[in-house]
Short mmCIF file of C-alpha atoms in Angstrom, two decimals:
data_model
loop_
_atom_site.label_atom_id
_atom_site.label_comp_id
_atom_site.label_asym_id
_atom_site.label_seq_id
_atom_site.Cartn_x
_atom_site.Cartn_y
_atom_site.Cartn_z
CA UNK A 1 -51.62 35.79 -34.58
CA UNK A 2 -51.37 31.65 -34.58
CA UNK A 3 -54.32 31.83 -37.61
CA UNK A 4 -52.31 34.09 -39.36
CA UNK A 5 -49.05 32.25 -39.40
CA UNK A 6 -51.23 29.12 -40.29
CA UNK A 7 -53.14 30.54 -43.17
CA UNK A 8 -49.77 32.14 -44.80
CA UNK A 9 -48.31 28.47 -44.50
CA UNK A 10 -50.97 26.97 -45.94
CA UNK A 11 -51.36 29.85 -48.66
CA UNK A 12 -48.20 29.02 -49.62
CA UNK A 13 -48.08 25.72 -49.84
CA UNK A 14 -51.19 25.35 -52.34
CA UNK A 15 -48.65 28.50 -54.53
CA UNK A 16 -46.31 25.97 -54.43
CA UNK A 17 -48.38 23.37 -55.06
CA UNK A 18 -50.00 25.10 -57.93
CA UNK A 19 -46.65 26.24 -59.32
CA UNK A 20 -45.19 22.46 -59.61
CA UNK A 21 -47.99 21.38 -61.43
CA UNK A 22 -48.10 23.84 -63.94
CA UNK A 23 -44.25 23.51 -64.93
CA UNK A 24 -43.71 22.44 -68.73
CA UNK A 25 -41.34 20.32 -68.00
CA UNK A 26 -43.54 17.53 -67.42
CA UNK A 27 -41.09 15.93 -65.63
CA UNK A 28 -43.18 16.10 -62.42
CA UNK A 29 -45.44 13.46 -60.79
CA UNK A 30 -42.76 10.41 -62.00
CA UNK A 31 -41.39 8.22 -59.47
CA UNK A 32 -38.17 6.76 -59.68
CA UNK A 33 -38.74 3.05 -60.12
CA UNK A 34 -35.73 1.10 -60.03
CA UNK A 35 -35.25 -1.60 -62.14
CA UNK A 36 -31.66 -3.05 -62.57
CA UNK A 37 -29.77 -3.51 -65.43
CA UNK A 38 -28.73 -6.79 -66.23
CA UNK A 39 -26.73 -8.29 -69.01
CA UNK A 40 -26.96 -12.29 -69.22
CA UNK A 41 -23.96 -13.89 -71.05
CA UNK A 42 -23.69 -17.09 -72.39
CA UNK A 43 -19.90 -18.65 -73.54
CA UNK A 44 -19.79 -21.34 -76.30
CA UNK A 45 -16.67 -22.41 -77.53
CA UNK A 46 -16.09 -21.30 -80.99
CA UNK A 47 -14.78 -25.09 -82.05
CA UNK A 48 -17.51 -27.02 -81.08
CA UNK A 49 -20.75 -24.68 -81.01
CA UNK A 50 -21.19 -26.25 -77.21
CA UNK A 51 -21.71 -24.18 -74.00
CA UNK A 52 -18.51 -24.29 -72.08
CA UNK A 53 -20.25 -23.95 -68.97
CA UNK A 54 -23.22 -25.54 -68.56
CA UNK A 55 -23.27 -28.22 -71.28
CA UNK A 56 -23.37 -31.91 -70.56
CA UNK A 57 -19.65 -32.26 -70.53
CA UNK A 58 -18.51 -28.58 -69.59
CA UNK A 59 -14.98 -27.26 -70.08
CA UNK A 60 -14.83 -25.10 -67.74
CA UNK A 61 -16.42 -24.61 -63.79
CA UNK A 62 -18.49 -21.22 -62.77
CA UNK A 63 -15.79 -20.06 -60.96
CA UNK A 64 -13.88 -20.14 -63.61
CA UNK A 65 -15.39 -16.58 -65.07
CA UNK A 66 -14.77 -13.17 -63.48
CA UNK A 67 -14.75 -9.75 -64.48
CA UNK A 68 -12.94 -6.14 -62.63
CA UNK A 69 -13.65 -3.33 -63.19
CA UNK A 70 -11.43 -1.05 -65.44
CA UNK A 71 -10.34 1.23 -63.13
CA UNK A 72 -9.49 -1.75 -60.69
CA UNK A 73 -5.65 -1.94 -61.22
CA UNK A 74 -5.19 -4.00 -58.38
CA UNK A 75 -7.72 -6.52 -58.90
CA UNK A 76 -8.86 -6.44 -55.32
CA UNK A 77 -12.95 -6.26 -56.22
CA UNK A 78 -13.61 -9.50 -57.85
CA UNK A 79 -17.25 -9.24 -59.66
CA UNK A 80 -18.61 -12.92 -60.18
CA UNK A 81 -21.32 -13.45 -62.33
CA UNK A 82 -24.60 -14.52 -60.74
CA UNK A 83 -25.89 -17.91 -62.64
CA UNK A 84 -30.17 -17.97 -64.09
CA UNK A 85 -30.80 -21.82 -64.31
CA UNK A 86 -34.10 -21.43 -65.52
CA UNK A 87 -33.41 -20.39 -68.73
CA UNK A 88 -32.63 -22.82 -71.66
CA UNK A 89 -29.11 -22.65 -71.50
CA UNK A 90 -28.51 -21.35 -67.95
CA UNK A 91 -26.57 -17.63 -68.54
CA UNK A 92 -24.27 -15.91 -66.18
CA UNK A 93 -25.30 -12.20 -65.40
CA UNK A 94 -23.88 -9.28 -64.49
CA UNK A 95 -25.06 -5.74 -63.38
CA UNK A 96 -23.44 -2.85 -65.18
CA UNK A 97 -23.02 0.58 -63.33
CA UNK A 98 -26.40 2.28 -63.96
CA UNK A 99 -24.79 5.55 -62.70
CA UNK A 100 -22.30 5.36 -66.04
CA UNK A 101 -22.81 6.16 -69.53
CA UNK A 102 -20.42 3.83 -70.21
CA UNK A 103 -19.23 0.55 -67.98
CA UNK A 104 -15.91 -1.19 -69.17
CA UNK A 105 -15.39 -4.95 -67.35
CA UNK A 106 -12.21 -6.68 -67.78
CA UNK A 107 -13.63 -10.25 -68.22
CA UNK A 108 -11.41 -13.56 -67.06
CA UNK A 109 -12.52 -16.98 -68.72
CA UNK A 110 -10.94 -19.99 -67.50
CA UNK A 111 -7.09 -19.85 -69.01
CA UNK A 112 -8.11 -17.98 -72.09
CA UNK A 113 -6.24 -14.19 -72.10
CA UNK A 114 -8.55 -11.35 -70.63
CA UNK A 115 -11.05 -10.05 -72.60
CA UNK A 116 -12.32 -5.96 -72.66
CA UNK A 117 -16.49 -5.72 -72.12
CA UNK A 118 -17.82 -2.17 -72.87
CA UNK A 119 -21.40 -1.85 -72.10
CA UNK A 120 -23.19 1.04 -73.32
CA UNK A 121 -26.20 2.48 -71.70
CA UNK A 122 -28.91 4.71 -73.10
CA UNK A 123 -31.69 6.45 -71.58
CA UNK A 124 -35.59 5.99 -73.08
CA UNK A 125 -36.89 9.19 -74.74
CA UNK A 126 -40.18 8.98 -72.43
CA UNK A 127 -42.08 11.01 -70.09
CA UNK A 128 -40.85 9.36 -67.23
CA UNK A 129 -37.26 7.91 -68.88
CA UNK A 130 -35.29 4.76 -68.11
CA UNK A 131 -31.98 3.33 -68.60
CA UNK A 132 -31.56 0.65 -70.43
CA UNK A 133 -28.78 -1.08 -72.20
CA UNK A 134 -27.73 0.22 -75.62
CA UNK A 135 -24.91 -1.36 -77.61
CA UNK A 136 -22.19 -4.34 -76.05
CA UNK A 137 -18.48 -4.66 -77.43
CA UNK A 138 -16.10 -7.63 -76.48
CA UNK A 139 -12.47 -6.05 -77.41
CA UNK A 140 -14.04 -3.54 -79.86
CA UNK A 141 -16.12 -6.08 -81.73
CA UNK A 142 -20.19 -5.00 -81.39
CA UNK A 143 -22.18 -7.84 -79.67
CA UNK A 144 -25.84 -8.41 -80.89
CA UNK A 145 -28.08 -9.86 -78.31
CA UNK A 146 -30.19 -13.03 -79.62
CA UNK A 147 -32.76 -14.23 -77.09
CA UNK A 148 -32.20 -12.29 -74.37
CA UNK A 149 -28.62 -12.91 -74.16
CA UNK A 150 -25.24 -12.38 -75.77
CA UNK A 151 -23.01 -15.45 -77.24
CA UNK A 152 -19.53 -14.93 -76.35
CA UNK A 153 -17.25 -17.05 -78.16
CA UNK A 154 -13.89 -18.50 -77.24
#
């Protein structure tokens, strides 16, 4: 009785088997490799052309930039950028919400009024597909990135 039971487990198994790698979908046989999303920002004032953060004689400190999520009325989650010093400038980044199609950010510079971030993410036409990050709009206005990053301007 025991080799019975064993050889209708294993029997189906290898169906199984068998059946999953035959499917069209050719979906099967990728592995969900994580890589996070990460948007690096870089302020210059608009007057001047010079970083406002990390130039030689900066404007404003790194805590002076936070964003909140849009659904975060009550301002209680605080996101602060994380800082890459070896680039050349340094950028702040943030992590969108890789779980959204779309991820507004209210962002808070220094005393300048709030600004609206929409990040828009898109998903790679591949056999094993990716997110990545699409298009970026400060208050409506499309963003372009130029070397890796994108210039906001106040």
């Amino acid at each position: 009785m025991k080799l019975t039971s064993r050889g209708i487990a294993i029997f189906t198994i290898l169906v199984l088997l068998v059946s999953c790698s035959k499917n069209d979908d050719d979906q099967f046989g990728c592995l969900t490799i994580y890589r996070p999303l990460t948007l690096n920002i870089n302020v210059i004032d608009s007057e001047t052309d010079e970083d406002l953060f990390f130039s030689e004689d900066p404007k404003l400190g790194v805590g002076d930039i936070y964003f909140f999520r849009s659904f975060d009325m009550s301002r209680k989650d605080t996101i602060r950028p994380s800082i890459e010093w070896a680039g050349n400038p340094p950028v702040f980044k943030i992590s969108p919400d890789p779980t959204r199609q779309i991820d507004t950010l209210n962002l808070k510079i220094g005393g300048f009024a709030e600004d609206k971030l929409i990040i828009m993410m898109d998903k790679t036409q591949e056999r094993c597909p990716e997110i990545s990050i699409d298009q970026v709009y400060l208050n409506g206005e499309r963003l372009s990135e130029e070397k890796g990053m994108i210039r906001i301007l106040k």
